[in-house]
Amino acid sequence: MHDFTAAFIHVSAEDGVLLAGLADQEHDTRHYLLLQKAEQPDAQDVALGLDGVHVSLHAQARAAYGGIQSAQLSATALSLHLDAITTDALGLAASPLRIALAAPPAAIAAFAAMLRRMGITVED
């Protein structure tokens, strides 16, 4: 079973922050996954453990830093394998987080490239 179906994908790199997002729709989004990572974390971020990928699911209150062990990505689905702390912080009963994809192939390829740029292992 999938947590939601993502029809919209956004990736960007601006002001030293990498972003990769999946959403049910481009506007009036109700369900989303947002991944953010600083390209060059400073010493304070590293000391505080804020140098990993920040993950949020549907709300900023459902978020955690790090905890992504790997990703499986196909043309129709994403599975994010998470550690127990991140699984709990996102309000999930178990890992992996599964999201169905209904986006263009070029957008999925760009999403995969951004995950790799963030340091996330992506399996096909």
PDB file of C-alpha atoms in Angstrom:
ATOM      1  CA  MET A   1       0.000   0.000   0.000  1.00  0.00           C
ATOM      2  CA  HIS A   2       1.228   3.504  -0.808  1.00  0.00           C
ATOM      3  CA  ASP A   3       1.082   6.479   1.529  1.00  0.00           C
ATOM      4  CA  PHE A   4      -0.051   8.688  -1.377  1.00  0.00           C
ATOM      5  CA  THR A   5       0.282   9.188  -5.130  1.00  0.00           C
ATOM      6  CA  ALA A   6       2.641  11.929  -6.292  1.00  0.00           C
ATOM      7  CA  ALA A   7       1.682  13.599  -9.550  1.00  0.00           C
ATOM      8  CA  PHE A   8       4.019  16.577  -9.036  1.00  0.00           C
ATOM      9  CA  ILE A   9       7.803  16.528  -8.579  1.00  0.00           C
ATOM     10  CA  HIS A  10      10.032  19.497  -7.798  1.00  0.00           C
ATOM     11  CA  VAL A  11      13.824  19.555  -7.574  1.00  0.00           C
ATOM     12  CA  SER A  12      16.072  22.574  -7.149  1.00  0.00           C
ATOM     13  CA  ALA A  13      19.349  23.834  -5.763  1.00  0.00           C
ATOM     14  CA  GLU A  14      19.155  27.391  -4.491  1.00  0.00           C
ATOM     15  CA  ASP A  15      21.184  29.395  -1.991  1.00  0.00           C
ATOM     16  CA  GLY A  16      23.209  26.329  -1.005  1.00  0.00           C
ATOM     17  CA  VAL A  17      20.156  24.142  -0.280  1.00  0.00           C
ATOM     18  CA  LEU A  18      19.209  21.057  -2.269  1.00  0.00           C
ATOM     19  CA  LEU A  19      15.457  20.361  -2.485  1.00  0.00           C
ATOM     20  CA  ALA A  20      13.570  17.310  -3.734  1.00  0.00           C
ATOM     21  CA  GLY A  21       9.815  17.143  -3.314  1.00  0.00           C
ATOM     22  CA  LEU A  22       6.907  14.925  -4.242  1.00  0.00           C
ATOM     23  CA  ALA A  23       3.314  16.095  -3.942  1.00  0.00           C
ATOM     24  CA  ASP A  24      -0.159  14.904  -4.760  1.00  0.00           C
ATOM     25  CA  GLN A  25      -0.615  18.021  -6.909  1.00  0.00           C
ATOM     26  CA  GLU A  26       1.222  21.241  -7.715  1.00  0.00           C
ATOM     27  CA  HIS A  27      -1.260  23.599  -6.014  1.00  0.00           C
ATOM     28  CA  ASP A  28      -3.407  23.090  -2.903  1.00  0.00           C
ATOM     29  CA  THR A  29      -1.124  20.242  -1.858  1.00  0.00           C
ATOM     30  CA  ARG A  30      -2.488  17.928   0.826  1.00  0.00           C
ATOM     31  CA  HIS A  31       0.093  15.127   0.748  1.00  0.00           C
ATOM     32  CA  TYR A  32       3.809  15.629   0.205  1.00  0.00           C
ATOM     33  CA  LEU A  33       7.325  14.465   0.907  1.00  0.00           C
ATOM     34  CA  LEU A  34      10.010  17.158   1.090  1.00  0.00           C
ATOM     35  CA  LEU A  35      13.734  16.425   1.324  1.00  0.00           C
ATOM     36  CA  GLN A  36      16.217  19.236   2.014  1.00  0.00           C
ATOM     37  CA  LYS A  37      19.973  19.211   2.487  1.00  0.00           C
ATOM     38  CA  ALA A  38      22.564  21.957   2.852  1.00  0.00           C
ATOM     39  CA  GLU A  39      25.267  21.610   0.192  1.00  0.00           C
ATOM     40  CA  GLN A  40      27.929  22.945   2.559  1.00  0.00           C
ATOM     41  CA  PRO A  41      26.789  22.497   6.195  1.00  0.00           C
ATOM     42  CA  ASP A  42      28.701  24.652   8.641  1.00  0.00           C
ATOM     43  CA  ALA A  43      30.472  23.404  11.771  1.00  0.00           C
ATOM     44  CA  GLN A  44      27.500  24.213  14.010  1.00  0.00           C
ATOM     45  CA  ASP A  45      25.120  22.199  11.796  1.00  0.00           C
ATOM     46  CA  VAL A  46      27.521  19.252  11.897  1.00  0.00           C
ATOM     47  CA  ALA A  47      27.889  19.491  15.689  1.00  0.00           C
ATOM     48  CA  LEU A  48      24.103  19.559  16.130  1.00  0.00           C
ATOM     49  CA  GLY A  49      23.491  16.672  13.714  1.00  0.00           C
ATOM     50  CA  LEU A  50      21.745  18.951  11.224  1.00  0.00           C
ATOM     51  CA  ASP A  51      24.031  18.103   8.309  1.00  0.00           C
ATOM     52  CA  GLY A  52      21.943  15.210   6.979  1.00  0.00           C
ATOM     53  CA  VAL A  53      18.864  15.197   4.796  1.00  0.00           C
ATOM     54  CA  HIS A  54      15.865  16.862   6.435  1.00  0.00           C
ATOM     55  CA  VAL A  55      12.733  14.815   5.740  1.00  0.00           C
ATOM     56  CA  SER A  56       9.176  16.093   6.191  1.00  0.00           C
ATOM     57  CA  LEU A  57       5.968  14.249   5.389  1.00  0.00           C
ATOM     58  CA  HIS A  58       2.676  16.148   4.950  1.00  0.00           C
ATOM     59  CA  ALA A  59       3.560  18.706   7.682  1.00  0.00           C
ATOM     60  CA  GLN A  60       6.603  20.389   9.214  1.00  0.00           C
ATOM     61  CA  ALA A  61       5.678  18.756  12.543  1.00  0.00           C
ATOM     62  CA  ARG A  62       6.257  15.331  10.944  1.00  0.00           C
ATOM     63  CA  ALA A  63       9.967  15.749  10.258  1.00  0.00           C
ATOM     64  CA  ALA A  64      13.435  14.466  11.102  1.00  0.00           C
ATOM     65  CA  TYR A  65      17.090  14.906  10.112  1.00  0.00           C
ATOM     66  CA  GLY A  66      18.860  11.954   8.558  1.00  0.00           C
ATOM     67  CA  GLY A  67      17.544   8.449   8.889  1.00  0.00           C
ATOM     68  CA  ILE A  68      17.224   7.610   5.196  1.00  0.00           C
ATOM     69  CA  GLN A  69      19.000   4.305   4.706  1.00  0.00           C
ATOM     70  CA  SER A  70      18.264   3.875   0.988  1.00  0.00           C
ATOM     71  CA  ALA A  71      15.713   4.475  -1.735  1.00  0.00           C
ATOM     72  CA  GLN A  72      14.194   2.225  -4.369  1.00  0.00           C
ATOM     73  CA  LEU A  73      12.857   4.137  -7.349  1.00  0.00           C
ATOM     74  CA  SER A  74      11.015   2.963 -10.427  1.00  0.00           C
ATOM     75  CA  ALA A  75       8.835   4.664 -13.025  1.00  0.00           C
ATOM     76  CA  THR A  76       5.789   4.054 -10.824  1.00  0.00           C
ATOM     77  CA  ALA A  77       6.920   4.078  -7.187  1.00  0.00           C
ATOM     78  CA  LEU A  78       9.379   5.287  -4.552  1.00  0.00           C
ATOM     79  CA  SER A  79      10.220   3.305  -1.415  1.00  0.00           C
ATOM     80  CA  LEU A  80      12.282   5.121   1.212  1.00  0.00           C
ATOM     81  CA  HIS A  81      13.886   2.826   3.757  1.00  0.00           C
ATOM     82  CA  LEU A  82      14.114   4.721   7.046  1.00  0.00           C
ATOM     83  CA  ASP A  83      15.646   4.078  10.442  1.00  0.00           C
ATOM     84  CA  ALA A  84      13.351   3.583  13.453  1.00  0.00           C
ATOM     85  CA  ILE A  85      13.752   7.138  14.785  1.00  0.00           C
ATOM     86  CA  THR A  86      12.798   8.728  11.461  1.00  0.00           C
ATOM     87  CA  THR A  87       9.945   6.266  10.920  1.00  0.00           C
ATOM     88  CA  ASP A  88       8.514   7.304  14.292  1.00  0.00           C
ATOM     89  CA  ALA A  89       9.090  11.050  13.737  1.00  0.00           C
ATOM     90  CA  LEU A  90       7.186  10.879  10.444  1.00  0.00           C
ATOM     91  CA  GLY A  91       4.264   9.140  12.154  1.00  0.00           C
ATOM     92  CA  LEU A  92       4.651   5.926  10.179  1.00  0.00           C
ATOM     93  CA  ALA A  93       3.790   2.498  11.520  1.00  0.00           C
ATOM     94  CA  ALA A  94       6.708   0.892   9.674  1.00  0.00           C
ATOM     95  CA  SER A  95       9.410   1.458   7.090  1.00  0.00           C
ATOM     96  CA  PRO A  96       9.648   1.738   4.123  1.00  0.00           C
ATOM     97  CA  LEU A  97       7.618   4.792   3.181  1.00  0.00           C
ATOM     98  CA  ARG A  98       5.954   3.983  -0.142  1.00  0.00           C
ATOM     99  CA  ILE A  99       4.769   6.625  -2.599  1.00  0.00           C
ATOM    100  CA  ALA A 100       3.155   5.871  -5.954  1.00  0.00           C
ATOM    101  CA  LEU A 101       4.429   8.031  -8.824  1.00  0.00           C
ATOM    102  CA  ALA A 102       2.249   9.447 -11.599  1.00  0.00           C
ATOM    103  CA  ALA A 103       4.735  11.982 -12.944  1.00  0.00           C
ATOM    104  CA  PRO A 104       6.583  12.323 -16.263  1.00  0.00           C
ATOM    105  CA  PRO A 105       9.705  10.157 -16.699  1.00  0.00           C
ATOM    106  CA  ALA A 106      11.965  13.229 -16.993  1.00  0.00           C
ATOM    107  CA  ALA A 107      10.750  14.510 -13.611  1.00  0.00           C
ATOM    108  CA  ILE A 108      11.359  11.103 -12.001  1.00  0.00           C
ATOM    109  CA  ALA A 109      14.873  11.018 -13.475  1.00  0.00           C
ATOM    110  CA  ALA A 110      15.586  14.508 -12.095  1.00  0.00           C
ATOM    111  CA  PHE A 111      14.291  13.395  -8.678  1.00  0.00           C
ATOM    112  CA  ALA A 112      16.602  10.347  -8.748  1.00  0.00           C
ATOM    113  CA  ALA A 113      19.566  12.545  -9.663  1.00  0.00           C
ATOM    114  CA  MET A 114      18.816  14.919  -6.781  1.00  0.00           C
ATOM    115  CA  LEU A 115      18.550  12.049  -4.288  1.00  0.00           C
ATOM    116  CA  ARG A 116      21.994  10.875  -5.388  1.00  0.00           C
ATOM    117  CA  ARG A 117      23.341  14.435  -5.120  1.00  0.00           C
ATOM    118  CA  MET A 118      22.026  14.477  -1.536  1.00  0.00           C
ATOM    119  CA  GLY A 119      24.034  11.314  -0.851  1.00  0.00           C
ATOM    120  CA  ILE A 120      21.069   8.934  -0.774  1.00  0.00           C
ATOM    121  CA  THR A 121      21.669   5.473  -2.236  1.00  0.00           C
ATOM    122  CA  VAL A 122      19.126   4.935  -5.014  1.00  0.00           C
ATOM    123  CA  GLU A 123      18.384   1.446  -6.298  1.00  0.00           C
ATOM    124  CA  ASP A 124      16.413   0.876  -9.487  1.00  0.00           C
TER     125      ASP A 124
END
